[in-house]
Amino acid sequence: PVDAKLAARWESNQLVWVPQPGSPAVDANSPTDSTTLDQLGQPRRVGGRSDIGAYEVQPSWSTQVVLAL
């Protein structure tokens, strides 16, 4: 199994699973994916490709506090 390197975080009154630095999910989605917004309404394709999963990592993600579970 591959470690997805996700952490739980509350955002917009929702518990979301956020890819952490080094996650294989970041910028790894199909280049033909046409989804424009993630589950929180944030833009997709921040970087080269969109992230795999419902949450798109945004540029300020490394400065936010997360709870590793």
Coordinates of C-alpha atoms in Angstrom, one line a residue:
P1 CA 0.0 0.0 0.0
V2 CA 1.0 3.6 -0.7
D3 CA 1.0 6.1 2.2
A4 CA -1.1 9.0 0.9
K5 CA 0.3 11.3 3.5
L6 CA -3.1 12.9 4.5
A7 CA -4.0 14.8 7.6
A8 CA -7.4 15.7 9.0
R9 CA -8.3 19.4 9.3
W10 CA -11.5 21.3 10.0
E11 CA -12.2 23.9 7.3
S12 CA -15.5 25.7 6.5
N13 CA -17.2 23.6 9.2
Q14 CA -16.1 20.4 7.5
L15 CA -13.6 17.7 8.3
V16 CA -11.4 17.4 5.3
W17 CA -8.4 15.1 4.5
V18 CA -5.6 17.3 3.3
P19 CA -2.5 16.0 1.4
Q20 CA 0.7 16.8 3.3
P21 CA 4.1 17.7 1.8
G22 CA 5.4 14.8 -0.2
S23 CA 1.9 13.3 -0.7
P24 CA 1.7 11.3 -4.0
A25 CA -1.8 12.8 -4.4
V26 CA -0.6 16.4 -5.1
D27 CA -0.6 17.3 -8.8
A28 CA -1.2 13.7 -9.7
N29 CA -4.7 13.7 -11.2
S30 CA -5.4 13.0 -14.9
P31 CA -4.6 16.0 -17.1
T32 CA -8.0 15.5 -18.7
D33 CA -9.9 16.0 -15.4
S34 CA -12.3 18.9 -16.0
T35 CA -13.3 19.5 -12.4
T36 CA -12.9 23.2 -11.7
L37 CA -13.6 23.4 -8.0
D38 CA -12.8 21.1 -5.0
Q39 CA -15.2 20.1 -2.2
L40 CA -14.8 23.5 -0.5
G41 CA -15.3 25.5 -3.7
Q42 CA -11.6 26.3 -4.1
P43 CA -10.1 26.3 -7.6
R44 CA -8.5 23.1 -8.9
R45 CA -5.3 22.9 -10.9
V46 CA -3.2 24.9 -8.5
G47 CA 0.1 23.8 -10.0
G48 CA 0.5 21.6 -13.1
R49 CA -2.4 19.2 -12.6
S50 CA -5.2 18.9 -10.0
D51 CA -4.7 16.8 -6.9
I52 CA -6.2 13.4 -6.6
G53 CA -9.2 13.5 -4.2
A54 CA -11.8 16.0 -3.2
Y55 CA -9.5 18.6 -1.7
E56 CA -7.1 20.7 -3.8
V57 CA -4.0 21.9 -2.0
Q58 CA -3.8 25.7 -2.2
P59 CA -0.5 27.8 -2.2
S60 CA -0.8 28.7 1.5
W61 CA -1.3 25.2 2.7
S62 CA 2.2 24.8 4.2
T63 CA 1.5 27.6 6.8
Q64 CA -1.7 26.1 8.1
V65 CA -2.0 23.9 11.2
V66 CA -3.1 20.3 10.7
L67 CA -4.0 17.4 13.0
A68 CA -2.2 14.2 12.0
L69 CA -4.3 11.2 12.7

